GROMACS .gro file of C-alpha atoms in nm:
model
  481
    1MET     CA    1  -0.075  -2.454   2.113
    2SER     CA    2  -0.168  -2.776   1.933
    3ALA     CA    3   0.100  -2.951   1.728
    4ALA     CA    4   0.166  -2.806   1.384
    5GLU     CA    5   0.142  -3.029   1.078
    6GLY     CA    6   0.437  -2.865   0.906
    7PRO     CA    7   0.720  -2.624   0.979
    8LEU     CA    8   0.636  -2.284   1.123
    9VAL     CA    9   0.698  -1.958   0.938
   10VAL     CA   10   0.659  -1.594   1.039
   11GLY     CA   11   0.495  -1.324   0.830
   12VAL     CA   12   0.540  -0.958   0.929
   13ASP     CA   13   0.334  -0.654   0.830
   14THR     CA   14   0.504  -0.325   0.913
   15SER     CA   15   0.230  -0.075   0.829
   16THR     CA   16   0.178   0.295   0.885
   17GLN     CA   17   0.031   0.254   1.232
   18SER     CA   18   0.179  -0.071   1.370
   19THR     CA   19   0.387  -0.383   1.315
   20LYS     CA   20   0.208  -0.719   1.322
   21ALA     CA   21   0.359  -1.066   1.328
   22LEU     CA   22   0.189  -1.398   1.254
   23VAL     CA   23   0.335  -1.743   1.324
   24VAL     CA   24   0.179  -1.972   1.064
   25ASP     CA   25   0.178  -2.347   1.006
   26ALA     CA   26   0.327  -2.376   0.656
   27ALA     CA   27   0.131  -2.696   0.589
   28THR     CA   28  -0.218  -2.567   0.666
   29GLY     CA   29  -0.202  -2.187   0.689
   30ARG     CA   30  -0.330  -2.201   1.046
   31VAL     CA   31  -0.222  -1.899   1.253
   32VAL     CA   32  -0.074  -2.044   1.571
   33ALA     CA   33   0.034  -1.715   1.733
   34GLN     CA   34   0.021  -1.344   1.665
   35GLY     CA   35   0.130  -1.013   1.808
   36GLN     CA   36   0.106  -0.641   1.734
   37ALA     CA   37   0.276  -0.323   1.855
   38PRO     CA   38   0.206   0.040   1.756
   39HIS     CA   39   0.411   0.311   1.583
   40THR     CA   40   0.378   0.687   1.609
   41VAL     CA   41   0.343   0.911   1.302
   42THR     CA   42   0.393   1.285   1.305
   43THR     CA   43   0.108   1.518   1.215
   44GLY     CA   44   0.120   1.857   1.052
   45ALA     CA   45   0.293   1.932   0.723
   46GLY     CA   46   0.471   1.596   0.700
   47ARG     CA   47   0.417   1.231   0.786
   48GLU     CA   48   0.727   1.080   0.943
   49SER     CA   49   0.819   0.786   1.168
   50ASP     CA   50   1.141   0.674   1.334
   51PRO     CA   51   1.247   0.342   1.174
   52GLU     CA   52   1.390   0.231   1.508
   53GLN     CA   53   1.027   0.217   1.627
   54TRP     CA   54   0.951  -0.045   1.362
   55TRP     CA   55   1.233  -0.266   1.491
   56THR     CA   56   1.123  -0.221   1.851
   57ALA     CA   57   0.762  -0.293   1.751
   58LEU     CA   58   0.871  -0.608   1.567
   59GLY     CA   59   1.046  -0.732   1.880
   60GLU     CA   60   0.736  -0.666   2.090
   61ALA     CA   61   0.503  -0.832   1.838
   62LEU     CA   62   0.726  -1.141   1.832
   63ARG     CA   63   0.743  -1.146   2.212
   64GLN     CA   64   0.364  -1.163   2.218
   65CYS     CA   65   0.386  -1.470   1.992
   66GLY     CA   66   0.561  -1.662   2.269
   67THR     CA   67   0.777  -1.966   2.207
   68ALA     CA   68   0.622  -2.029   1.863
   69ALA     CA   69   0.823  -1.744   1.705
   70GLY     CA   70   1.149  -1.907   1.809
   71GLN     CA   71   1.048  -2.228   1.629
   72ALA     CA   72   1.007  -2.058   1.290
   73ALA     CA   73   1.216  -2.192   1.004
   74ALA     CA   74   1.166  -1.888   0.777
   75VAL     CA   75   1.045  -1.527   0.796
   76ALA     CA   76   0.941  -1.253   0.552
   77VAL     CA   77   0.849  -0.887   0.593
   78GLY     CA   78   0.572  -0.703   0.411
   79GLY     CA   79   0.578  -0.327   0.454
   80GLN     CA   80   0.422   0.007   0.370
   81GLN     CA   81   0.538   0.116   0.026
   82HIS     CA   82   0.738   0.418  -0.091
   83GLY     CA   83   0.877   0.536   0.244
   84LEU     CA   84   1.225   0.691   0.233
   85VAL     CA   85   1.459   0.546   0.495
   86THR     CA   86   1.805   0.710   0.507
   87LEU     CA   87   2.083   0.535   0.701
   88ASP     CA   88   2.433   0.644   0.800
   89GLY     CA   89   2.748   0.437   0.770
   90GLY     CA   90   2.661   0.248   1.089
   91GLY     CA   91   2.312   0.154   0.969
   92ARG     CA   92   2.140   0.407   1.195
   93PRO     CA   93   1.863   0.638   1.066
   94VAL     CA   94   1.993   0.978   0.961
   95ARG     CA   95   1.648   1.126   1.021
   96PRO     CA   96   1.291   0.994   1.057
   97ALA     CA   97   1.155   0.815   0.752
   98LEU     CA   98   0.937   1.011   0.509
   99LEU     CA   99   0.622   0.799   0.475
  100TRP     CA  100   0.410   0.725   0.168
  101ASN     CA  101   0.140   0.976   0.272
  102ASP     CA  102   0.383   1.267   0.315
  103VAL     CA  103   0.291   1.491   0.020
  104ARG     CA  104   0.547   1.770   0.070
  105SER     CA  105   0.734   1.650  -0.239
  106ALA     CA  106   0.451   1.740  -0.480
  107PRO     CA  107   0.658   2.022  -0.643
  108GLN     CA  108   0.951   1.782  -0.691
  109ALA     CA  109   0.717   1.527  -0.851
  110GLU     CA  110   0.594   1.785  -1.102
  111ARG     CA  111   0.948   1.893  -1.189
  112LEU     CA  112   1.065   1.532  -1.236
  113ILE     CA  113   0.772   1.453  -1.465
  114GLU     CA  114   0.854   1.754  -1.681
  115ALA     CA  115   1.230   1.683  -1.679
  116LEU     CA  116   1.185   1.333  -1.820
  117GLY     CA  117   0.957   1.449  -2.101
  118GLY     CA  118   0.611   1.420  -1.950
  119PRO     CA  119   0.378   1.147  -1.820
  120GLU     CA  120   0.401   0.925  -2.129
  121ALA     CA  121   0.779   0.900  -2.101
  122TRP     CA  122   0.751   0.811  -1.733
  123ALA     CA  123   0.485   0.547  -1.794
  124ARG     CA  124   0.682   0.392  -2.078
  125ARG     CA  125   1.006   0.369  -1.880
  126PHE     CA  126   0.898   0.323  -1.519
  127GLY     CA  127   0.543   0.191  -1.557
  128SER     CA  128   0.408   0.474  -1.341
  129VAL     CA  129   0.381   0.851  -1.337
  130PRO     CA  130   0.521   0.960  -1.000
  131GLY     CA  131   0.320   1.147  -0.742
  132PRO     CA  132   0.453   1.280  -0.411
  133SER     CA  133   0.416   0.936  -0.255
  134PHE     CA  134   0.696   0.794  -0.473
  135THR     CA  135   1.037   0.756  -0.311
  136VAL     CA  136   1.229   0.938  -0.584
  137THR     CA  137   1.030   1.256  -0.518
  138LYS     CA  138   1.099   1.228  -0.144
  139TRP     CA  139   1.472   1.195  -0.205
  140ALA     CA  140   1.457   1.502  -0.434
  141TRP     CA  141   1.273   1.690  -0.156
  142LEU     CA  142   1.531   1.582   0.102
  143ALA     CA  143   1.824   1.686  -0.119
  144GLU     CA  144   1.664   2.028  -0.170
  145HIS     CA  145   1.542   2.100   0.183
  146GLU     CA  146   1.784   1.901   0.402
  147PRO     CA  147   2.108   1.870   0.203
  148GLU     CA  148   2.309   1.785   0.516
  149ALA     CA  149   2.090   1.479   0.575
  150ALA     CA  150   2.126   1.374   0.211
  151ARG     CA  151   2.505   1.406   0.230
  152ALA     CA  152   2.513   1.201   0.553
  153THR     CA  153   2.319   0.916   0.392
  154ALA     CA  154   2.520   0.600   0.326
  155ALA     CA  155   2.225   0.375   0.239
  156VAL     CA  156   1.870   0.429   0.113
  157ARG     CA  157   1.604   0.175   0.200
  158LEU     CA  158   1.228   0.120   0.192
  159PRO     CA  159   1.049   0.028   0.518
  160HIS     CA  160   1.041  -0.346   0.451
  161ASP     CA  161   1.406  -0.334   0.335
  162TYR     CA  162   1.505  -0.178   0.667
  163LEU     CA  163   1.364  -0.460   0.877
  164THR     CA  164   1.494  -0.728   0.641
  165GLU     CA  165   1.843  -0.579   0.665
  166ARG     CA  166   1.823  -0.566   1.044
  167LEU     CA  167   1.747  -0.939   1.032
  168THR     CA  168   2.016  -1.045   0.783
  169GLY     CA  169   2.279  -0.772   0.782
  170GLU     CA  170   2.245  -0.748   0.402
  171GLY     CA  171   2.083  -0.468   0.201
  172THR     CA  172   1.813  -0.625  -0.015
  173THR     CA  173   1.473  -0.545  -0.163
  174ASP     CA  174   1.235  -0.709  -0.412
  175ARG     CA  175   1.095  -0.611  -0.751
  176GLY     CA  176   0.746  -0.539  -0.610
  177ASP     CA  177   0.857  -0.274  -0.363
  178ALA     CA  178   1.136  -0.145  -0.589
  179SER     CA  179   0.879  -0.068  -0.859
  180GLY     CA  180   0.725   0.199  -0.636
  181THR     CA  181   1.042   0.400  -0.597
  182GLY     CA  182   1.057   0.583  -0.931
  183TRP     CA  183   1.420   0.484  -0.984
  184TRP     CA  184   1.365   0.114  -1.069
  185ALA     CA  185   1.253   0.095  -1.433
  186THR     CA  186   0.992  -0.169  -1.510
  187GLU     CA  187   1.095  -0.152  -1.876
  188THR     CA  188   1.435  -0.303  -1.795
  189GLU     CA  189   1.366  -0.437  -1.444
  190SER     CA  190   1.674  -0.258  -1.314
  191TYR     CA  191   1.781   0.062  -1.143
  192ASP     CA  192   1.775   0.353  -1.387
  193GLU     CA  193   2.116   0.522  -1.376
  194ALA     CA  194   1.995   0.830  -1.564
  195MET     CA  195   1.721   0.895  -1.308
  196LEU     CA  196   1.958   0.836  -1.018
  197ASP     CA  197   2.203   1.084  -1.172
  198ARG     CA  198   1.924   1.338  -1.213
  199VAL     CA  199   1.834   1.330  -0.842
  200GLY     CA  200   2.194   1.294  -0.724
  201LEU     CA  201   2.166   0.944  -0.578
  202ASP     CA  202   2.450   0.691  -0.610
  203ALA     CA  203   2.328   0.342  -0.707
  204ALA     CA  204   2.576   0.201  -0.454
  205LEU     CA  205   2.346   0.332  -0.178
  206LEU     CA  206   2.057   0.114  -0.295
  207PRO     CA  207   1.977  -0.245  -0.195
  208ARG     CA  208   2.025  -0.552  -0.414
  209VAL     CA  209   1.700  -0.662  -0.581
  210VAL     CA  210   1.631  -1.025  -0.488
  211GLY     CA  211   1.428  -1.229  -0.736
  212PRO     CA  212   1.096  -1.402  -0.658
  213GLY     CA  213   1.151  -1.724  -0.465
  214GLU     CA  214   1.512  -1.643  -0.380
  215VAL     CA  215   1.646  -1.630  -0.025
  216ALA     CA  216   1.743  -1.279   0.086
  217GLY     CA  217   1.968  -1.408   0.364
  218THR     CA  218   1.961  -1.572   0.704
  219VAL     CA  219   1.902  -1.436   1.051
  220ARG     CA  220   2.210  -1.309   1.231
  221ALA     CA  221   2.279  -1.432   1.584
  222ASP     CA  222   2.245  -1.097   1.762
  223GLY     CA  223   1.999  -1.215   2.026
  224GLU     CA  224   1.758  -0.923   1.984
  225LEU     CA  225   1.482  -1.140   1.834
  226PRO     CA  226   1.376  -1.498   1.912
  227PHE     CA  227   1.477  -1.640   1.572
  228ALA     CA  228   1.753  -1.897   1.563
  229LYS     CA  229   2.073  -1.814   1.378
  230GLY     CA  230   2.044  -1.929   1.017
  231THR     CA  231   1.665  -1.894   0.996
  232LEU     CA  232   1.580  -1.828   0.630
  233VAL     CA  233   1.471  -1.475   0.537
  234ALA     CA  234   1.260  -1.434   0.222
  235PRO     CA  235   1.281  -1.118   0.007
  236GLY     CA  236   0.971  -0.954   0.155
  237THR     CA  237   0.774  -0.700  -0.050
  238GLY     CA  238   0.544  -0.399  -0.037
  239ASP     CA  239   0.214  -0.424   0.144
  240ASN     CA  240  -0.012  -0.446  -0.160
  241ALA     CA  241   0.204  -0.709  -0.330
  242ALA     CA  242   0.211  -0.900  -0.001
  243ALA     CA  243  -0.170  -0.889   0.025
  244ALA     CA  244  -0.194  -1.015  -0.335
  245LEU     CA  245   0.028  -1.306  -0.232
  246GLY     CA  246  -0.184  -1.357   0.077
  247LEU     CA  247  -0.494  -1.396  -0.140
  248GLY     CA  248  -0.321  -1.625  -0.389
  249LEU     CA  249  -0.442  -1.375  -0.647
  250THR     CA  250  -0.466  -1.481  -1.013
  251PRO     CA  251  -0.509  -1.250  -1.316
  252GLY     CA  252  -0.849  -1.089  -1.365
  253THR     CA  253  -0.971  -1.087  -1.004
  254PRO     CA  254  -1.001  -0.731  -0.872
  255VAL     CA  255  -0.922  -0.638  -0.512
  256LEU     CA  256  -1.049  -0.333  -0.325
  257SER     CA  257  -0.863  -0.270   0.000
  258LEU     CA  258  -1.007  -0.038   0.264
  259GLY     CA  259  -0.744   0.082   0.510
  260THR     CA  260  -0.566   0.405   0.603
  261SER     CA  261  -0.523   0.429   0.229
  262GLY     CA  262  -0.763   0.277  -0.021
  263THR     CA  263  -0.635   0.065  -0.307
  264VAL     CA  264  -0.780  -0.120  -0.603
  265TYR     CA  265  -0.561  -0.363  -0.795
  266ALA     CA  266  -0.540  -0.687  -0.992
  267VAL     CA  267  -0.266  -0.919  -1.110
  268SER     CA  268  -0.177  -0.894  -1.479
  269ARG     CA  269   0.061  -1.079  -1.707
  270ARG     CA  270   0.109  -0.755  -1.907
  271ARG     CA  271   0.340  -0.476  -1.795
  272PRO     CA  272   0.118  -0.171  -1.725
  273ALA     CA  273   0.211   0.174  -1.853
  274ASP     CA  274  -0.071   0.426  -1.791
  275PRO     CA  275   0.025   0.781  -1.902
  276THR     CA  276  -0.273   0.933  -1.720
  277GLY     CA  277  -0.110   0.847  -1.388
  278ILE     CA  278  -0.430   0.692  -1.253
  279VAL     CA  279  -0.274   0.345  -1.246
  280ALA     CA  280   0.065   0.274  -1.092
  281GLY     CA  281   0.230  -0.001  -1.294
  282PHE     CA  282   0.385  -0.192  -1.006
  283ALA     CA  283   0.555  -0.528  -1.030
  284ASP     CA  284   0.423  -0.803  -0.807
  285ALA     CA  285   0.625  -1.034  -0.584
  286ARG     CA  286   0.597  -1.339  -0.812
  287GLY     CA  287   0.718  -1.217  -1.151
  288ASP     CA  288   0.391  -1.076  -1.287
  289TRP     CA  289   0.251  -0.722  -1.256
  290LEU     CA  290   0.018  -0.546  -1.015
  291PRO     CA  291  -0.152  -0.243  -1.176
  292LEU     CA  292  -0.288  -0.042  -0.883
  293ALA     CA  293  -0.468   0.279  -0.800
  294CYS     CA  294  -0.432   0.424  -0.452
  295THR     CA  295  -0.611   0.693  -0.253
  296LEU     CA  296  -0.470   0.867   0.053
  297ASN     CA  297  -0.807   0.907   0.225
  298CYS     CA  298  -1.009   0.603   0.317
  299THR     CA  299  -1.116   0.460   0.654
  300LEU     CA  300  -0.942   0.717   0.875
  301ALA     CA  301  -1.087   1.006   0.674
  302VAL     CA  302  -1.441   0.867   0.695
  303ASP     CA  303  -1.397   0.797   1.068
  304ARG     CA  304  -1.288   1.158   1.113
  305ILE     CA  305  -1.602   1.282   0.938
  306ALA     CA  306  -1.809   1.053   1.165
  307ALA     CA  307  -1.638   1.200   1.471
  308LEU     CA  308  -1.699   1.558   1.352
  309LEU     CA  309  -2.067   1.472   1.305
  310GLY     CA  310  -2.087   1.297   1.641
  311ARG     CA  311  -2.202   0.975   1.473
  312ASP     CA  312  -2.102   0.612   1.503
  313ARG     CA  313  -1.926   0.510   1.181
  314GLU     CA  314  -2.213   0.276   1.093
  315ALA     CA  315  -2.485   0.538   1.150
  316VAL     CA  316  -2.541   0.625   0.784
  317GLU     CA  317  -2.870   0.724   0.621
  318GLN     CA  318  -2.965   0.701   0.255
  319GLY     CA  319  -3.111   0.986   0.053
  320GLY     CA  320  -3.028   1.350   0.002
  321ALA     CA  321  -2.808   1.506  -0.264
  322ALA     CA  322  -2.502   1.607  -0.062
  323THR     CA  323  -2.158   1.526  -0.201
  324LEU     CA  324  -1.857   1.499   0.028
  325LEU     CA  325  -1.502   1.460  -0.106
  326PRO     CA  326  -1.304   1.342   0.203
  327TYR     CA  327  -0.962   1.458   0.082
  328LEU     CA  328  -0.841   1.544   0.431
  329ASP     CA  329  -0.473   1.466   0.361
  330GLY     CA  330  -0.456   1.590   0.003
  331GLU     CA  331  -0.523   1.315  -0.251
  332ARG     CA  332  -0.332   1.082  -0.481
  333THR     CA  333  -0.625   0.950  -0.690
  334PRO     CA  334  -0.729   1.192  -0.829
  335ALA     CA  335  -0.390   1.368  -0.822
  336LEU     CA  336  -0.468   1.658  -0.587
  337PRO     CA  337  -0.187   1.670  -0.328
  338GLY     CA  338  -0.288   2.014  -0.205
  339ALA     CA  339  -0.660   1.943  -0.172
  340SER     CA  340  -0.870   1.946   0.142
  341GLY     CA  341  -1.215   1.805   0.214
  342LEU     CA  342  -1.509   1.954   0.028
  343VAL     CA  343  -1.887   1.941   0.087
  344HIS     CA  344  -2.141   2.039  -0.179
  345GLY     CA  345  -2.518   2.025  -0.198
  346LEU     CA  346  -2.620   2.083   0.165
  347ARG     CA  347  -2.991   2.154   0.221
  348HIS     CA  348  -3.206   2.230   0.526
  349ASP     CA  349  -3.325   1.872   0.524
  350THR     CA  350  -2.979   1.713   0.489
  351THR     CA  351  -2.923   1.485   0.788
  352ALA     CA  352  -2.597   1.399   0.963
  353GLY     CA  353  -2.642   1.037   0.857
  354GLN     CA  354  -2.678   1.136   0.491
  355LEU     CA  355  -2.364   1.348   0.514
  356LEU     CA  356  -2.174   1.054   0.664
  357GLN     CA  357  -2.298   0.831   0.382
  358ALA     CA  358  -2.172   1.095   0.138
  359ALA     CA  359  -1.825   1.060   0.292
  360TYR     CA  360  -1.833   0.685   0.229
  361ASP     CA  361  -1.950   0.749  -0.127
  362GLY     CA  362  -1.672   0.999  -0.191
  363ALA     CA  363  -1.404   0.760  -0.067
  364VAL     CA  364  -1.533   0.462  -0.268
  365HIS     CA  365  -1.599   0.670  -0.583
  366ALA     CA  366  -1.228   0.744  -0.626
  367LEU     CA  367  -1.139   0.374  -0.615
  368LEU     CA  368  -1.418   0.247  -0.839
  369SER     CA  369  -1.347   0.520  -1.094
  370ALA     CA  370  -1.003   0.363  -1.142
  371LEU     CA  371  -1.121   0.001  -1.151
  372ASP     CA  372  -1.160  -0.034  -1.528
  373SER     CA  373  -0.814   0.114  -1.577
  374VAL     CA  374  -0.664  -0.141  -1.338
  375LEU     CA  375  -0.822  -0.445  -1.505
  376ASP     CA  376  -0.702  -0.587  -1.834
  377ALA     CA  377  -0.937  -0.512  -2.125
  378ASP     CA  378  -1.036  -0.880  -2.152
  379ALA     CA  379  -1.107  -0.928  -1.780
  380ASP     CA  380  -1.452  -1.061  -1.687
  381ARG     CA  381  -1.640  -0.764  -1.535
  382SER     CA  382  -1.878  -0.999  -1.351
  383THR     CA  383  -1.601  -1.153  -1.139
  384PRO     CA  384  -1.665  -1.082  -0.769
  385LEU     CA  385  -1.469  -0.796  -0.620
  386LEU     CA  386  -1.255  -0.910  -0.326
  387LEU     CA  387  -1.305  -0.666  -0.038
  388ILE     CA  388  -1.021  -0.660   0.215
  389GLY     CA  389  -0.862  -0.432   0.473
  390GLY     CA  390  -0.977  -0.289   0.802
  391GLY     CA  391  -1.302  -0.154   0.659
  392ALA     CA  392  -1.403  -0.469   0.473
  393ARG     CA  393  -1.618  -0.607   0.754
  394GLY     CA  394  -1.799  -0.280   0.816
  395ARG     CA  395  -2.158  -0.296   0.694
  396ALA     CA  396  -2.159   0.065   0.573
  397TRP     CA  397  -1.844   0.003   0.367
  398GLN     CA  398  -1.981  -0.321   0.222
  399GLN     CA  399  -2.313  -0.166   0.125
  400THR     CA  400  -2.145   0.137  -0.031
  401VAL     CA  401  -1.915  -0.078  -0.245
  402LEU     CA  402  -2.206  -0.299  -0.354
  403ARG     CA  403  -2.427  -0.003  -0.444
  404LEU     CA  404  -2.166   0.201  -0.632
  405SER     CA  405  -1.998  -0.091  -0.812
  406GLY     CA  406  -2.297  -0.303  -0.913
  407ARG     CA  407  -2.071  -0.610  -0.875
  408PRO     CA  408  -2.088  -0.911  -0.643
  409VAL     CA  409  -1.848  -0.873  -0.352
  410ARG     CA  410  -1.660  -1.145  -0.167
  411VAL     CA  411  -1.521  -1.074   0.181
  412PRO     CA  412  -1.236  -1.316   0.259
  413GLU     CA  413  -1.250  -1.453   0.612
  414ALA     CA  414  -0.871  -1.448   0.646
  415LYS     CA  415  -0.741  -1.149   0.835
  416GLU     CA  416  -0.404  -0.973   0.824
  417LEU     CA  417  -0.351  -1.055   0.456
  418VAL     CA  418  -0.024  -0.860   0.430
  419ALA     CA  419   0.132  -1.068   0.708
  420LEU     CA  420  -0.025  -1.384   0.564
  421GLY     CA  421   0.124  -1.303   0.223
  422ALA     CA  422   0.464  -1.255   0.383
  423ALA     CA  423   0.417  -1.590   0.560
  424ALA     CA  424   0.328  -1.756   0.227
  425GLN     CA  425   0.646  -1.610   0.078
  426ALA     CA  426   0.847  -1.744   0.371
  427ALA     CA  427   0.685  -2.085   0.324
  428GLY     CA  428   0.770  -2.071  -0.046
  429VAL     CA  429   1.144  -2.017   0.007
  430LEU     CA  430   1.138  -2.294   0.266
  431THR     CA  431   0.962  -2.557   0.053
  432GLY     CA  432   1.035  -2.441  -0.301
  433GLU     CA  433   0.666  -2.377  -0.375
  434ASP     CA  434   0.520  -2.075  -0.554
  435ALA     CA  435   0.401  -1.837  -0.282
  436GLY     CA  436   0.067  -1.776  -0.455
  437ALA     CA  437   0.006  -2.151  -0.474
  438VAL     CA  438   0.082  -2.177  -0.102
  439ALA     CA  439  -0.187  -1.916  -0.022
  440ARG     CA  440  -0.440  -2.087  -0.250
  441ARG     CA  441  -0.370  -2.414  -0.071
  442TRP     CA  442  -0.438  -2.232   0.255
  443GLY     CA  443  -0.777  -2.110   0.121
  444THR     CA  444  -0.715  -1.750   0.225
  445ALA     CA  445  -0.957  -1.594  -0.029
  446GLU     CA  446  -1.256  -1.796   0.090
  447GLY     CA  447  -1.540  -1.602   0.249
  448PRO     CA  448  -1.904  -1.496   0.217
  449LEU     CA  449  -2.028  -1.376  -0.122
  450LEU     CA  450  -2.254  -1.069  -0.124
  451ASP     CA  451  -2.487  -1.065  -0.423
  452ALA     CA  452  -2.471  -0.775  -0.667
  453VAL     CA  453  -2.729  -0.495  -0.645
  454ALA     CA  454  -2.831  -0.239  -0.906
  455ARG     CA  455  -2.549   0.008  -0.960
  456ASP     CA  456  -2.615   0.363  -0.837
  457GLY     CA  457  -2.482   0.532  -1.148
  458ALA     CA  458  -2.653   0.860  -1.058
  459ALA     CA  459  -2.445   0.893  -0.740
  460MET     CA  460  -2.123   0.814  -0.927
  461GLU     CA  461  -2.204   1.073  -1.194
  462ARG     CA  462  -2.299   1.336  -0.934
  463ILE     CA  463  -1.968   1.292  -0.750
  464SER     CA  464  -1.773   1.302  -1.078
  465GLY     CA  465  -1.952   1.623  -1.172
  466VAL     CA  466  -1.871   1.793  -0.842
  467LEU     CA  467  -1.509   1.680  -0.869
  468LYS     CA  468  -1.480   1.825  -1.219
  469ASP     CA  469  -1.643   2.156  -1.130
  470ALA     CA  470  -1.442   2.199  -0.809
  471GLY     CA  471  -1.103   2.194  -0.979
  472GLY     CA  472  -1.011   2.547  -0.872
  473LEU     CA  473  -1.107   2.489  -0.510
  474LEU     CA  474  -0.915   2.162  -0.497
  475GLY     CA  475  -0.593   2.310  -0.631
  476ARG     CA  476  -0.586   2.168  -0.983
  477THR     CA  477  -0.843   2.078  -1.245
  478PRO     CA  478  -0.865   1.701  -1.206
  479GLY     CA  479  -0.912   1.458  -1.489
  480ALA     CA  480  -1.235   1.332  -1.337
  481ARG     CA  481  -1.381   1.025  -1.500
   0.00000   0.00000   0.00000
C-alpha cells in the first residue's frame, strides 16, 4: 500500500446480501483496501436475517482490509433501510431482523394509514405514506403475531444503528434512516409520541437521533475489531442517503439505482409530502431532504427471469409486444404487496430475448414513472440521470434506461457508493467538512456520459396500460401513471 496523503477513514455498507468495508484516504478519496463478507436471508413468506451475522461479516470484511483498517481515524456505517432489529436487555437479538423487503406487514400498514386519517395525514406529518417496508408496520406485525418477542424487546434499532451501537456502546441513529421508520415525524423532526402510543412502543426503546456532522461516539476497546480505542464513529445513515453522500449530490440531479431493489431519488431543499404514496419523503444525512421512490424487484428479479428463460442476462432482443411485470416479491412501487409476476401479449413469434427485454422494461418503467414526482417542479429535466448500483454497468440496463427515459445518462466510475458515502461522512466528522463537499472533492460522480436517445413512449404507455388493466390479478387496482 502506497503512503496515504491524509488520514484514513472506513466506510461500511451493510446491505441485504453482504457487508462491505472500504478504507479510504480522506485527502484524495483513494480506496486503499476493501473487504466483503456475505449474509444469509430467509426465503418463503418472510425476509429475515440474524443481526449477529452483520457483525461477524463486518469483522471479516475488515480482516480482509489488512493493517489499513487498524490505522483508521474515523468510521461510519451505511445500512439497508427500514429493517426491524429487536434487542434484549443485554443487547442481543430477540429474534432475526425483519428486513425491508419483508411484506408480511401489509395489513398492518393499511390499518395504520386508516387509523391516522388517511394518506394525506400521513404525508403531512411523516412525509411518507407507509407501506409494509416501513419499520412501524413491522413492529405492529410483531406485536400482533409474536407478542412474547415484543414484550422481551428492550431496544429497537435499524440495521445501521445496530452496528454503530456495537462499535460505540451507545444507541444512536440519524435523521436520514429515522425518517424511514414511520415513527419519526419529518414535520417536527422528532419521534412522534402519538404514533408510538398507537403501536405500543415506548420511546425509551429508541436510539438518540444524532445531527448531521456530529460524532455518534468512539470505538470501545473490546478487541473484536481492528479499530483503536477512541476512533471516531460518525452517525451513519440509510443506504440511499449514504449513496447520495457518496455522489456529493446537489439538488436537481436525479439518481436511478439498480440493485436488489430499484430506487430513484434526488436531493431537495423542500420537505416532501406526497399523499399518493409514490414518493417517500425521507430526510437526507446532511440536513436537506431525499424524496425517493423504491421498487422491490430490480436486478435479482430480472436475473431470475433470465435464468427461467435459460438466457444470459445480456441476451436481450428488441421487438415484439410482450409486457412483463417482474413483481416476483410483491411490489412497493406501485403499491402491490401481494402481487406476483405477470406476462401479457405473448405471440407465436415472441422470442426468449424479447421476453427478457420486457422484464427489463417492466423493472425500469416503475422507476421512471415516479421520476417526475421525485424531482422538484423547477428541476431541469435535461440534467443527466446518474445511473448507479450493481446493474449500472450492464449494457442491457443502460440501454433500457436510455430508451425509456429519453434522457442523457451518466455512469459514475466510483463503485460501492454507499460505503464511499459512509467514508465521506467519517471524513467529515474528522475534519469538520461537509460530507457532500468531501465526496465532490473526491470526484465520485465522474464517469462516462451516454447521449440521450429518442424516448420510447409507446413502450411506457403499453406497460402502464397493462398495469392498469391487471389490477384484479395483481391484488389491487393500482394508480398507474
